[in-house]
GROMACS .gro file of C-alpha atoms in nm:
model
  493
    1MET     CA    1   0.831  -2.903   0.943
    2PRO     CA    2   1.154  -2.747   1.077
    3SER     CA    3   1.194  -2.676   1.447
    4PRO     CA    4   1.089  -2.330   1.568
    5PRO     CA    5   1.387  -2.093   1.578
    6GLU     CA    6   1.477  -1.937   1.910
    7ARG     CA    7   1.512  -1.588   1.756
    8PRO     CA    8   1.343  -1.578   1.415
    9ASN     CA    9   1.433  -1.315   1.158
   10LEU     CA   10   1.175  -1.096   0.983
   11VAL     CA   11   1.185  -0.966   0.625
   12PHE     CA   12   0.891  -0.736   0.546
   13VAL     CA   13   0.845  -0.644   0.177
   14LEU     CA   14   0.627  -0.341   0.101
   15PRO     CA   15   0.565  -0.225  -0.257
   16ASP     CA   16   0.363   0.091  -0.322
   17ARG     CA   17   0.015   0.065  -0.482
   18GLN     CA   18   0.018  -0.308  -0.558
   19ARG     CA   19  -0.335  -0.433  -0.613
   20ARG     CA   20  -0.457  -0.761  -0.471
   21ASP     CA   21  -0.532  -0.899  -0.819
   22THR     CA   22  -0.165  -0.910  -0.919
   23LEU     CA   23  -0.094  -1.267  -0.803
   24ALA     CA   24  -0.212  -1.609  -0.915
   25CYS     CA   25  -0.333  -1.692  -0.565
   26TYR     CA   26  -0.585  -1.408  -0.597
   27GLY     CA   27  -0.715  -1.518  -0.935
   28ASN     CA   28  -0.468  -1.362  -1.180
   29ASP     CA   29  -0.337  -1.661  -1.370
   30TRP     CA   30  -0.176  -1.466  -1.656
   31ILE     CA   31   0.048  -1.207  -1.490
   32GLN     CA   32   0.421  -1.283  -1.509
   33VAL     CA   33   0.533  -1.280  -1.145
   34PRO     CA   34   0.695  -1.623  -1.094
   35ARG     CA   35   0.883  -1.532  -0.772
   36LEU     CA   36   0.577  -1.386  -0.603
   37ASN     CA   37   0.368  -1.682  -0.714
   38ARG     CA   38   0.633  -1.914  -0.574
   39LEU     CA   39   0.628  -1.728  -0.244
   40ALA     CA   40   0.248  -1.757  -0.235
   41GLU     CA   41   0.272  -2.135  -0.285
   42GLU     CA   42   0.485  -2.147   0.031
   43SER     CA   43   0.284  -1.898   0.239
   44LEU     CA   44  -0.027  -1.828   0.435
   45VAL     CA   45  -0.247  -1.634   0.190
   46PHE     CA   46  -0.484  -1.389   0.358
   47ASP     CA   47  -0.805  -1.349   0.161
   48ASN     CA   48  -0.909  -1.011   0.299
   49CYS     CA   49  -0.628  -0.783   0.416
   50TYR     CA   50  -0.733  -0.418   0.452
   51VAL     CA   51  -0.527  -0.103   0.496
   52THR     CA   52  -0.612   0.151   0.767
   53GLN     CA   53  -0.619   0.431   0.509
   54ALA     CA   54  -0.567   0.402   0.135
   55VAL     CA   55  -0.298   0.672   0.122
   56CYS     CA   56   0.081   0.615   0.141
   57CYS     CA   57   0.199   0.798   0.454
   58PRO     CA   58  -0.103   0.720   0.675
   59SER     CA   59  -0.093   0.352   0.581
   60ARG     CA   60   0.283   0.323   0.634
   61ALA     CA   61   0.254   0.484   0.976
   62SER     CA   62   0.002   0.218   1.078
   63ILE     CA   63   0.213  -0.066   0.937
   64LEU     CA   64   0.527   0.048   1.119
   65CYS     CA   65   0.384   0.197   1.439
   66GLY     CA   66   0.062   0.004   1.504
   67LEU     CA   67  -0.146   0.322   1.534
   68TYR     CA   68  -0.430   0.460   1.328
   69PRO     CA   69  -0.312   0.744   1.100
   70VAL     CA   70  -0.451   1.033   1.307
   71ASP     CA   71  -0.298   0.895   1.627
   72ALA     CA   72   0.039   0.854   1.457
   73GLY     CA   73   0.030   1.218   1.346
   74MET     CA   74   0.009   1.109   0.981
   75PRO     CA   75  -0.348   1.178   0.860
   76VAL     CA   76  -0.237   1.268   0.505
   77ASN     CA   77   0.072   1.250   0.285
   78ARG     CA   78   0.377   1.475   0.311
   79ARG     CA   79   0.399   1.477   0.689
   80ILE     CA   80   0.693   1.388   0.915
   81LEU     CA   81   0.649   1.092   1.149
   82PRO     CA   82   0.682   1.250   1.496
   83GLY     CA   83   0.994   1.154   1.687
   84HIS     CA   84   0.794   1.046   1.992
   85VAL     CA   85   0.594   0.789   1.792
   86PRO     CA   86   0.789   0.460   1.805
   87THR     CA   87   0.814   0.214   1.518
   88ILE     CA   88   0.835  -0.161   1.559
   89ALA     CA   89   1.215  -0.127   1.536
   90GLU     CA   90   1.208   0.082   1.854
   91MET     CA   91   0.988  -0.174   2.029
   92LEU     CA   92   1.234  -0.460   1.982
   93PRO     CA   93   1.472  -0.551   2.263
   94GLY     CA   94   1.848  -0.562   2.228
   95GLY     CA   95   1.983  -0.846   2.019
   96TYR     CA   96   1.793  -0.768   1.700
   97HIS     CA   97   1.977  -0.589   1.422
   98THR     CA   98   1.738  -0.374   1.219
   99GLY     CA   99   1.745  -0.235   0.866
  100TYR     CA  100   1.529  -0.020   0.642
  101ILE     CA  101   1.587  -0.018   0.265
  102GLY     CA  102   1.395   0.184   0.007
  103LYS     CA  103   1.096   0.417   0.016
  104TRP     CA  104   1.026   0.556   0.364
  105HIS     CA  105   0.775   0.832   0.284
  106LEU     CA  106   0.752   0.940   0.647
  107GLY     CA  107   1.002   1.228   0.624
  108ASP     CA  108   1.383   1.265   0.593
  109GLU     CA  109   1.419   0.985   0.337
  110ILE     CA  110   1.797   0.951   0.357
  111GLN     CA  111   1.858   0.961   0.732
  112ALA     CA  112   1.862   0.662   0.968
  113GLN     CA  113   1.587   0.705   1.226
  114HIS     CA  114   1.322   0.546   1.447
  115GLY     CA  115   1.530   0.253   1.570
  116PHE     CA  116   1.671   0.125   1.240
  117ASP     CA  117   2.043   0.043   1.264
  118GLU     CA  118   2.107   0.031   0.890
  119TRP     CA  119   1.941   0.268   0.644
  120THR     CA  120   1.954   0.273   0.264
  121GLY     CA  121   1.752   0.553   0.106
  122CYS     CA  122   1.667   0.581  -0.261
  123PHE     CA  123   1.460   0.898  -0.309
  124ASP     CA  124   1.572   1.256  -0.363
  125HIS     CA  125   1.269   1.452  -0.487
  126TRP     CA  126   1.107   1.495  -0.142
  127TRP     CA  127   1.391   1.717  -0.021
  128PRO     CA  128   1.160   2.019   0.040
  129GLU     CA  129   1.004   1.826   0.330
  130TYR     CA  130   1.333   1.743   0.505
  131THR     CA  131   1.381   1.878   0.854
  132SER     CA  132   1.722   2.042   0.808
  133GLU     CA  133   1.914   2.235   0.545
  134ALA     CA  134   2.202   1.988   0.574
  135LEU     CA  135   1.974   1.697   0.476
  136ARG     CA  136   1.830   1.894   0.184
  137LYS     CA  137   2.178   1.910   0.033
  138GLN     CA  138   2.237   1.534   0.049
  139LEU     CA  139   2.160   1.281  -0.222
  140SER     CA  140   2.063   0.917  -0.185
  141PRO     CA  141   2.288   0.612  -0.225
  142TYR     CA  142   2.085   0.514  -0.532
  143HIS     CA  143   2.165   0.852  -0.689
  144HIS     CA  144   2.537   0.805  -0.628
  145TRP     CA  145   2.522   0.450  -0.765
  146LEU     CA  146   2.367   0.576  -1.089
  147LEU     CA  147   2.641   0.841  -1.112
  148GLU     CA  148   2.905   0.571  -1.072
  149HIS     CA  149   2.753   0.391  -1.369
  150GLY     CA  150   2.777   0.691  -1.595
  151PHE     CA  151   2.426   0.837  -1.584
  152GLU     CA  152   2.374   1.215  -1.576
  153PRO     CA  153   2.099   1.358  -1.355
  154ASP     CA  154   1.833   1.563  -1.531
  155ALA     CA  155   1.641   1.757  -1.262
  156PRO     CA  156   1.729   2.042  -1.023
  157HIS     CA  157   1.817   1.974  -0.658
  158PRO     CA  158   1.978   2.188  -0.383
  159ALA     CA  159   2.284   1.962  -0.409
  160GLY     CA  160   2.312   2.034  -0.781
  161ALA     CA  161   2.097   1.786  -0.974
  162MET     CA  162   1.898   1.468  -0.922
  163PHE     CA  163   1.740   1.198  -1.138
  164SER     CA  164   1.373   1.258  -1.221
  165ASP     CA  165   1.113   0.983  -1.191
  166ASP     CA  166   1.069   0.978  -1.567
  167PHE     CA  167   1.444   0.935  -1.623
  168ARG     CA  168   1.469   0.658  -1.365
  169ALA     CA  169   1.165   0.470  -1.496
  170ALA     CA  170   1.313   0.458  -1.847
  171LEU     CA  171   1.638   0.290  -1.736
  172PRO     CA  172   1.721  -0.071  -1.834
  173VAL     CA  173   1.611  -0.340  -1.589
  174GLU     CA  174   1.954  -0.379  -1.431
  175TYR     CA  175   1.954  -0.009  -1.330
  176GLN     CA  176   1.595   0.011  -1.210
  177MET     CA  177   1.537   0.119  -0.852
  178ALA     CA  178   1.350  -0.201  -0.764
  179THR     CA  179   1.636  -0.410  -0.900
  180TRP     CA  180   1.888  -0.207  -0.699
  181LEU     CA  181   1.678  -0.237  -0.382
  182GLY     CA  182   1.666  -0.614  -0.423
  183ARG     CA  183   2.046  -0.624  -0.437
  184GLN     CA  184   2.076  -0.397  -0.133
  185ALA     CA  185   1.838  -0.620   0.063
  186ALA     CA  186   2.034  -0.930  -0.041
  187GLY     CA  187   2.352  -0.766   0.084
  188PHE     CA  188   2.193  -0.687   0.420
  189ILE     CA  189   2.079  -1.049   0.459
  190GLU     CA  190   2.421  -1.187   0.369
  191ARG     CA  191   2.604  -0.949   0.606
  192ASN     CA  192   2.376  -1.024   0.898
  193ALA     CA  193   2.317  -1.396   0.850
  194GLY     CA  194   2.492  -1.473   1.178
  195ARG     CA  195   2.259  -1.273   1.404
  196PRO     CA  196   1.884  -1.213   1.441
  197PHE     CA  197   1.760  -0.931   1.221
  198VAL     CA  198   1.449  -0.741   1.118
  199LEU     CA  199   1.452  -0.590   0.768
  200TYR     CA  200   1.192  -0.374   0.593
  201VAL     CA  201   1.225  -0.333   0.215
  202SER     CA  202   1.000  -0.090   0.030
  203SER     CA  203   0.988  -0.024  -0.345
  204LYS     CA  204   0.819   0.263  -0.522
  205GLU     CA  205   0.689   0.034  -0.793
  206PRO     CA  206   0.420  -0.016  -0.916
  207HIS     CA  207   0.358   0.352  -0.834
  208PRO     CA  208   0.343   0.601  -1.128
  209PRO     CA  209   0.485   0.705  -1.369
  210PHE     CA  210   0.350   0.367  -1.489
  211THR     CA  211   0.636   0.304  -1.724
  212SER     CA  212   0.922   0.057  -1.707
  213PRO     CA  213   1.136  -0.171  -1.926
  214TRP     CA  214   0.839  -0.411  -1.919
  215ASP     CA  215   0.596  -0.174  -2.093
  216GLY     CA  216   0.550  -0.424  -2.376
  217LEU     CA  217   0.504  -0.729  -2.156
  218TYR     CA  218   0.124  -0.722  -2.174
  219ASP     CA  219  -0.094  -0.644  -2.477
  220PRO     CA  220  -0.337  -0.362  -2.386
  221GLY     CA  221  -0.594  -0.477  -2.639
  222SER     CA  222  -0.631  -0.830  -2.500
  223LEU     CA  223  -0.559  -0.746  -2.134
  224PRO     CA  224  -0.823  -0.894  -1.899
  225VAL     CA  225  -1.003  -0.614  -1.713
  226ASP     CA  226  -1.257  -0.609  -1.431
  227GLU     CA  227  -1.628  -0.554  -1.494
  228THR     CA  228  -1.619  -0.196  -1.364
  229PHE     CA  229  -1.320  -0.091  -1.576
  230ARG     CA  230  -1.400   0.260  -1.704
  231VAL     CA  231  -1.758   0.228  -1.573
  232HIS     CA  232  -1.886   0.544  -1.404
  233PRO     CA  233  -2.003   0.466  -1.046
  234GLU     CA  234  -2.365   0.577  -1.080
  235GLY     CA  235  -2.548   0.603  -0.749
  236HIS     CA  236  -2.227   0.610  -0.544
  237SER     CA  237  -2.100   0.900  -0.329
  238LEU     CA  238  -2.058   1.239  -0.493
  239PHE     CA  239  -1.684   1.228  -0.418
  240ASN     CA  240  -1.645   0.901  -0.606
  241ARG     CA  241  -1.865   1.019  -0.894
  242ILE     CA  242  -1.669   1.342  -0.944
  243ARG     CA  243  -1.337   1.156  -0.925
  244ALA     CA  244  -1.452   0.921  -1.201
  245GLU     CA  245  -1.582   1.218  -1.401
  246PHE     CA  246  -1.243   1.384  -1.370
  247TRP     CA  247  -1.025   1.089  -1.463
  248MET     CA  248  -1.240   0.973  -1.753
  249GLN     CA  249  -1.167   1.300  -1.936
  250ALA     CA  250  -0.805   1.353  -1.825
  251VAL     CA  251  -0.464   1.273  -1.966
  252HIS     CA  252  -0.260   1.107  -1.692
  253ASP     CA  253   0.105   1.192  -1.638
  254GLY     CA  254   0.291   0.981  -1.891
  255GLY     CA  255   0.052   1.068  -2.173
  256PHE     CA  256  -0.224   0.812  -2.107
  257ASP     CA  257  -0.546   0.954  -2.256
  258LEU     CA  258  -0.802   0.817  -2.011
  259GLY     CA  259  -1.089   0.948  -2.219
  260THR     CA  260  -1.027   0.653  -2.448
  261ASP     CA  261  -1.043   0.281  -2.383
  262SER     CA  262  -0.706   0.230  -2.553
  263GLY     CA  263  -0.532   0.493  -2.338
  264CYS     CA  264  -0.668   0.350  -2.015
  265ARG     CA  265  -0.581  -0.005  -2.121
  266ARG     CA  266  -0.226   0.101  -2.203
  267MET     CA  267  -0.191   0.250  -1.854
  268ARG     CA  268  -0.324  -0.072  -1.697
  269ALA     CA  269  -0.085  -0.286  -1.906
  270ASN     CA  270   0.213  -0.069  -1.808
  271TYR     CA  271   0.105  -0.089  -1.442
  272TYR     CA  272   0.125  -0.468  -1.453
  273GLY     CA  273   0.469  -0.437  -1.612
  274CYS     CA  274   0.578  -0.235  -1.307
  275VAL     CA  275   0.449  -0.519  -1.086
  276SER     CA  276   0.691  -0.748  -1.267
  277LEU     CA  277   0.975  -0.521  -1.148
  278VAL     CA  278   0.861  -0.586  -0.791
  279ASP     CA  279   0.868  -0.957  -0.868
  280GLY     CA  280   1.236  -0.934  -0.963
  281MET     CA  281   1.315  -0.754  -0.638
  282VAL     CA  282   1.134  -1.021  -0.437
  283GLY     CA  283   1.329  -1.290  -0.621
  284SER     CA  284   1.661  -1.135  -0.514
  285ILE     CA  285   1.543  -1.125  -0.152
  286LEU     CA  286   1.420  -1.485  -0.148
  287ASP     CA  287   1.738  -1.609  -0.316
  288ALA     CA  288   1.949  -1.430  -0.054
  289ILE     CA  289   1.751  -1.588   0.230
  290ASP     CA  290   1.794  -1.932   0.077
  291GLY     CA  291   2.161  -1.871  -0.006
  292ALA     CA  292   2.235  -1.775   0.353
  293GLY     CA  293   2.064  -2.090   0.482
  294LEU     CA  294   1.800  -1.882   0.665
  295ARG     CA  295   1.479  -2.002   0.506
  296ASP     CA  296   1.371  -2.211   0.806
  297GLU     CA  297   1.428  -1.930   1.056
  298THR     CA  298   1.296  -1.626   0.869
  299ILE     CA  299   0.943  -1.485   0.858
  300VAL     CA  300   0.872  -1.328   0.518
  301VAL     CA  301   0.579  -1.088   0.487
  302PHE     CA  302   0.461  -0.944   0.156
  303THR     CA  303   0.186  -0.682   0.138
  304SER     CA  304   0.125  -0.331   0.000
  305ASP     CA  305   0.053   0.008   0.158
  306HIS     CA  306  -0.266   0.027  -0.054
  307GLY     CA  307  -0.391  -0.063  -0.399
  308GLU     CA  308  -0.440   0.135  -0.719
  309MET     CA  309  -0.758   0.180  -0.921
  310VAL     CA  310  -0.596   0.212  -1.271
  311GLY     CA  311  -0.935   0.248  -1.437
  312THR     CA  312  -1.164   0.053  -1.202
  313HIS     CA  313  -1.486   0.254  -1.149
  314GLY     CA  314  -1.326   0.510  -1.381
  315HIS     CA  315  -1.074   0.602  -1.111
  316VAL     CA  316  -0.697   0.638  -1.092
  317GLU     CA  317  -0.492   0.641  -0.769
  318MET     CA  318  -0.641   0.525  -0.437
  319ARG     CA  319  -0.808   0.739  -0.161
  320SER     CA  320  -1.128   0.536  -0.150
  321PRO     CA  321  -1.261   0.232   0.033
  322TYR     CA  322  -1.323   0.046  -0.292
  323GLU     CA  323  -1.176  -0.305  -0.278
  324GLU     CA  324  -0.910  -0.234  -0.542
  325SER     CA  325  -0.785   0.057  -0.332
  326ALA     CA  326  -0.821  -0.067   0.026
  327ARG     CA  327  -0.786  -0.448   0.004
  328VAL     CA  328  -0.432  -0.563  -0.067
  329PRO     CA  329  -0.231  -0.886  -0.097
  330LEU     CA  330  -0.090  -1.041   0.219
  331LEU     CA  331   0.146  -1.338   0.218
  332VAL     CA  332   0.317  -1.465   0.534
  333ARG     CA  333   0.579  -1.741   0.516
  334ALA     CA  334   0.699  -1.901   0.839
  335PRO     CA  335   0.811  -2.258   0.750
  336TRP     CA  336   0.808  -2.387   1.108
  337LEU     CA  337   0.438  -2.296   1.144
  338HIS     CA  338   0.287  -2.438   0.825
  339GLU     CA  339   0.359  -2.653   0.520
  340GLY     CA  340   0.288  -2.519   0.173
  341GLN     CA  341   0.007  -2.275   0.105
  342ARG     CA  342  -0.277  -2.227   0.350
  343ARG     CA  343  -0.567  -1.985   0.294
  344ILE     CA  344  -0.672  -1.755   0.576
  345GLY     CA  345  -1.034  -1.642   0.554
  346GLY     CA  346  -1.196  -1.358   0.743
  347ASN     CA  347  -1.088  -0.995   0.771
  348PHE     CA  348  -0.735  -0.884   0.865
  349SER     CA  349  -0.646  -0.519   0.930
  350GLN     CA  350  -0.294  -0.384   0.890
  351ILE     CA  351  -0.340  -0.216   1.229
  352ASP     CA  352  -0.261  -0.564   1.366
  353PHE     CA  353   0.082  -0.596   1.201
  354VAL     CA  354   0.291  -0.459   1.487
  355PRO     CA  355   0.138  -0.668   1.769
  356THR     CA  356   0.127  -0.977   1.548
  357LEU     CA  357   0.491  -0.954   1.438
  358LEU     CA  358   0.619  -0.873   1.786
  359ASP     CA  359   0.433  -1.179   1.916
  360LEU     CA  360   0.580  -1.402   1.641
  361LEU     CA  361   0.927  -1.271   1.727
  362GLY     CA  362   0.869  -1.373   2.089
  363GLN     CA  363   0.847  -1.018   2.217
  364GLY     CA  364   0.596  -0.845   2.441
  365VAL     CA  365   0.340  -0.610   2.287
  366PRO     CA  366   0.336  -0.255   2.426
  367GLU     CA  367   0.019  -0.142   2.598
  368GLY     CA  368  -0.199   0.112   2.423
  369LEU     CA  369  -0.187  -0.023   2.069
  370PRO     CA  370  -0.536  -0.043   1.916
  371GLY     CA  371  -0.462  -0.358   1.719
  372ALA     CA  372  -0.445  -0.717   1.837
  373SER     CA  373  -0.197  -0.996   1.781
  374ARG     CA  374  -0.310  -1.244   1.517
  375ALA     CA  375  -0.013  -1.472   1.579
  376GLY     CA  376  -0.258  -1.743   1.686
  377VAL     CA  377  -0.409  -1.734   1.337
  378ILE     CA  378  -0.066  -1.779   1.181
  379ARG     CA  379   0.013  -2.064   1.421
  380GLY     CA  380  -0.314  -2.236   1.328
  381GLU     CA  381  -0.458  -2.193   1.678
  382ALA     CA  382  -0.728  -1.937   1.591
  383ASP     CA  383  -0.910  -1.784   1.297
  384LEU     CA  384  -1.042  -1.445   1.187
  385SER     CA  385  -1.411  -1.529   1.198
  386GLY     CA  386  -1.617  -1.255   1.356
  387GLU     CA  387  -1.365  -0.980   1.279
  388ASP     CA  388  -1.463  -0.636   1.149
  389VAL     CA  389  -1.210  -0.397   0.996
  390VAL     CA  390  -1.228  -0.018   0.974
  391ILE     CA  391  -1.084   0.201   0.697
  392GLN     CA  392  -1.030   0.575   0.736
  393HIS     CA  393  -1.005   0.872   0.505
  394ASN     CA  394  -0.860   1.200   0.635
  395GLY     CA  395  -0.818   1.462   0.364
  396VAL     CA  396  -0.756   1.804   0.520
  397GLY     CA  397  -0.417   1.921   0.393
  398ASP     CA  398  -0.397   1.662   0.118
  399ARG     CA  399  -0.279   1.771  -0.227
  400ASP     CA  400  -0.487   1.887  -0.521
  401LEU     CA  401  -0.637   1.563  -0.649
  402THR     CA  402  -0.605   1.676  -1.012
  403SER     CA  403  -0.228   1.724  -0.987
  404ALA     CA  404  -0.145   1.378  -1.123
  405ALA     CA  405  -0.303   1.469  -1.456
  406GLU     CA  406  -0.097   1.602  -1.743
  407SER     CA  407  -0.405   1.786  -1.871
  408HIS     CA  408  -0.781   1.791  -1.824
  409THR     CA  409  -1.093   1.982  -1.928
  410MET     CA  410  -1.294   1.978  -1.604
  411PRO     CA  411  -1.432   2.325  -1.516
  412ALA     CA  412  -1.263   2.504  -1.228
  413GLU     CA  413  -1.576   2.498  -1.010
  414ARG     CA  414  -1.607   2.120  -1.049
  415VAL     CA  415  -1.239   2.079  -0.953
  416ARG     CA  416  -1.308   2.295  -0.648
  417GLN     CA  417  -1.596   2.065  -0.550
  418LEU     CA  418  -1.371   1.761  -0.583
  419ASN     CA  419  -1.100   1.909  -0.361
  420LEU     CA  420  -1.352   2.029  -0.102
  421LEU     CA  421  -1.519   1.689  -0.081
  422LYS     CA  422  -1.182   1.521  -0.029
  423THR     CA  423  -1.141   1.717   0.297
  424ALA     CA  424  -1.449   1.558   0.455
  425PRO     CA  425  -1.345   1.258   0.666
  426TRP     CA  426  -1.520   0.929   0.617
  427ARG     CA  427  -1.509   0.595   0.793
  428SER     CA  428  -1.582   0.252   0.646
  429VAL     CA  429  -1.648  -0.078   0.818
  430VAL     CA  430  -1.623  -0.419   0.654
  431THR     CA  431  -1.810  -0.661   0.875
  432ALA     CA  432  -1.736  -1.027   0.928
  433ASP     CA  433  -2.030  -1.123   0.705
  434ARG     CA  434  -1.871  -0.926   0.415
  435TRP     CA  435  -2.083  -0.612   0.397
  436LYS     CA  436  -1.921  -0.270   0.364
  437LEU     CA  437  -2.066   0.058   0.493
  438THR     CA  438  -1.908   0.401   0.435
  439LEU     CA  439  -2.032   0.710   0.619
  440CYS     CA  440  -1.937   1.073   0.560
  441ALA     CA  441  -2.099   1.380   0.719
  442ALA     CA  442  -2.072   1.574   0.391
  443ASP     CA  443  -2.163   1.308   0.136
  444GLN     CA  444  -2.395   1.023   0.048
  445GLY     CA  445  -2.332   0.697   0.229
  446GLU     CA  446  -2.241   0.374   0.052
  447LEU     CA  447  -2.345   0.019   0.133
  448PHE     CA  448  -2.220  -0.280  -0.064
  449ASP     CA  449  -2.293  -0.650  -0.028
  450LEU     CA  450  -1.949  -0.794  -0.103
  451ASN     CA  451  -2.093  -1.146  -0.113
  452ALA     CA  452  -2.337  -1.089  -0.399
  453ASP     CA  453  -2.166  -0.781  -0.548
  454PRO     CA  454  -1.787  -0.813  -0.501
  455ALA     CA  455  -1.728  -0.554  -0.775
  456GLU     CA  456  -1.925  -0.294  -0.575
  457THR     CA  457  -2.152  -0.196  -0.860
  458THR     CA  458  -2.477  -0.127  -0.672
  459ASN     CA  459  -2.499   0.112  -0.377
  460LEU     CA  460  -2.770  -0.019  -0.142
  461PHE     CA  461  -2.746   0.263   0.112
  462ASP     CA  462  -3.084   0.424   0.036
  463ARG     CA  463  -3.279   0.102  -0.011
  464PRO     CA  464  -3.557   0.079   0.253
  465GLU     CA  465  -3.500  -0.294   0.301
  466HIS     CA  466  -3.145  -0.224   0.423
  467ARG     CA  467  -3.219   0.055   0.673
  468ASP     CA  468  -3.178  -0.170   0.974
  469ARG     CA  469  -2.854  -0.312   0.839
  470VAL     CA  470  -2.717   0.041   0.789
  471ARG     CA  471  -2.811   0.132   1.148
  472TRP     CA  472  -2.651  -0.184   1.287
  473MET     CA  473  -2.331  -0.132   1.088
  474ALA     CA  474  -2.321   0.236   1.186
  475ALA     CA  475  -2.341   0.126   1.548
  476ARG     CA  476  -2.033  -0.091   1.490
  477LEU     CA  477  -1.849   0.213   1.353
  478ARG     CA  478  -1.949   0.429   1.649
  479LEU     CA  479  -1.838   0.161   1.894
  480TRP     CA  480  -1.501   0.147   1.719
  481GLN     CA  481  -1.476   0.527   1.742
  482GLN     CA  482  -1.542   0.509   2.116
  483GLN     CA  483  -1.284   0.233   2.165
  484VAL     CA  484  -1.001   0.410   1.980
  485GLY     CA  485  -1.090   0.774   2.051
  486ASP     CA  486  -1.174   0.861   1.692
  487THR     CA  487  -1.350   1.197   1.665
  488ALA     CA  488  -1.442   1.214   1.294
  489PRO     CA  489  -1.798   1.344   1.260
  490LEU     CA  490  -2.038   1.087   1.115
  491PRO     CA  491  -2.399   1.144   1.010
  492GLY     CA  492  -2.705   1.003   1.179
  493VAL     CA  493  -2.864   0.716   0.990
   0.00000   0.00000   0.00000
């Protein structure tokens, strides 16, 4: 193995909504992602990486700041990360050059902030949330690049016009946002090869609109699907049952008729095509690292802010503790610490990213962070046995959960029930022995044995033989609440 670098670099790659089952190392041996599969062959592969909350902004706040979503001031989407909440870039000492490229989703997309020296934004449609009128009249570098290549924007914007998601998603591969982000990241690596750097790269893909140049890459009719694909979650929480009821009669944006098996399969096939766009972006980044001669001194992390149901349990989107929503891929490559692929068992929470990465970079960890450094696990000095992880849901102020549908036939009162239930906070714990408990003061609890029932088909919460287990796991949740100051109301059990 190479000698440990004195000041290692870090490249952190963060797609949006990438499920765990999109890589060969997690059992998908047919998806076409050769660069990601190559990275996995050279990485530590974490079996059970969980998000802190399966929603974009809350999850990203935890990944970047090391705080649970409520403590970071980001309990739901469409919030602005408070200026007084530091990111990992603001925790680094002098000597590290920092960059952020791609989707930020924590406010003011196109403005350098929170300790990042270089900033390359790519989004324009969140301008209503920007903090100043001047920013609302600016357009992203990706927008200007498309203009330079002769494309005409098709949607209104305070600065004149912008490119809609549908327009962008239909572009040829060479003009796709993920492709462009890969080139921007490669340029950052090449420019800064002579000094220590930390770079975060975030794509929108495989986020909707679930269309791309690779729409025909996978045949919907023969596509392998999980056992709960389009299966209504009988006996689960009311929130999860109504969500499945809604999506299984809706037409998703993009024209996918989810009331039919063929429509849902086409959406799933297109989703995997979007994952292949991420693969191309990752390839550009890895090639740039190798081309600059930095492979043996650069930590590469690949994960996702959360997963995507795309038909599992009859659901679309995330916002649930189901495995396909809350458990995500995690690859970590640090060539001086391991050779080839090594599997990491046990539970890992993304709340531990900031302390772990600071430790690996040789930096001190600020006091007050709720997570712990797992650098010893990456160095092969420790393991994750005995570790619980906690997943949150905070829904007050979240959007109408039917808004991603092009059309639907659900009665207005049922839609009202869905959106009221989404406001009730819940907390889930996955224990070291692979059981999952979810508690909500306004809904039925859920208990799944992930050992015998990894697809989470049978809710054991009300079974008399599991009452003591529910009480013991609830005690673990309440202890966690006490330790981190979480005040979400939970029911007695």
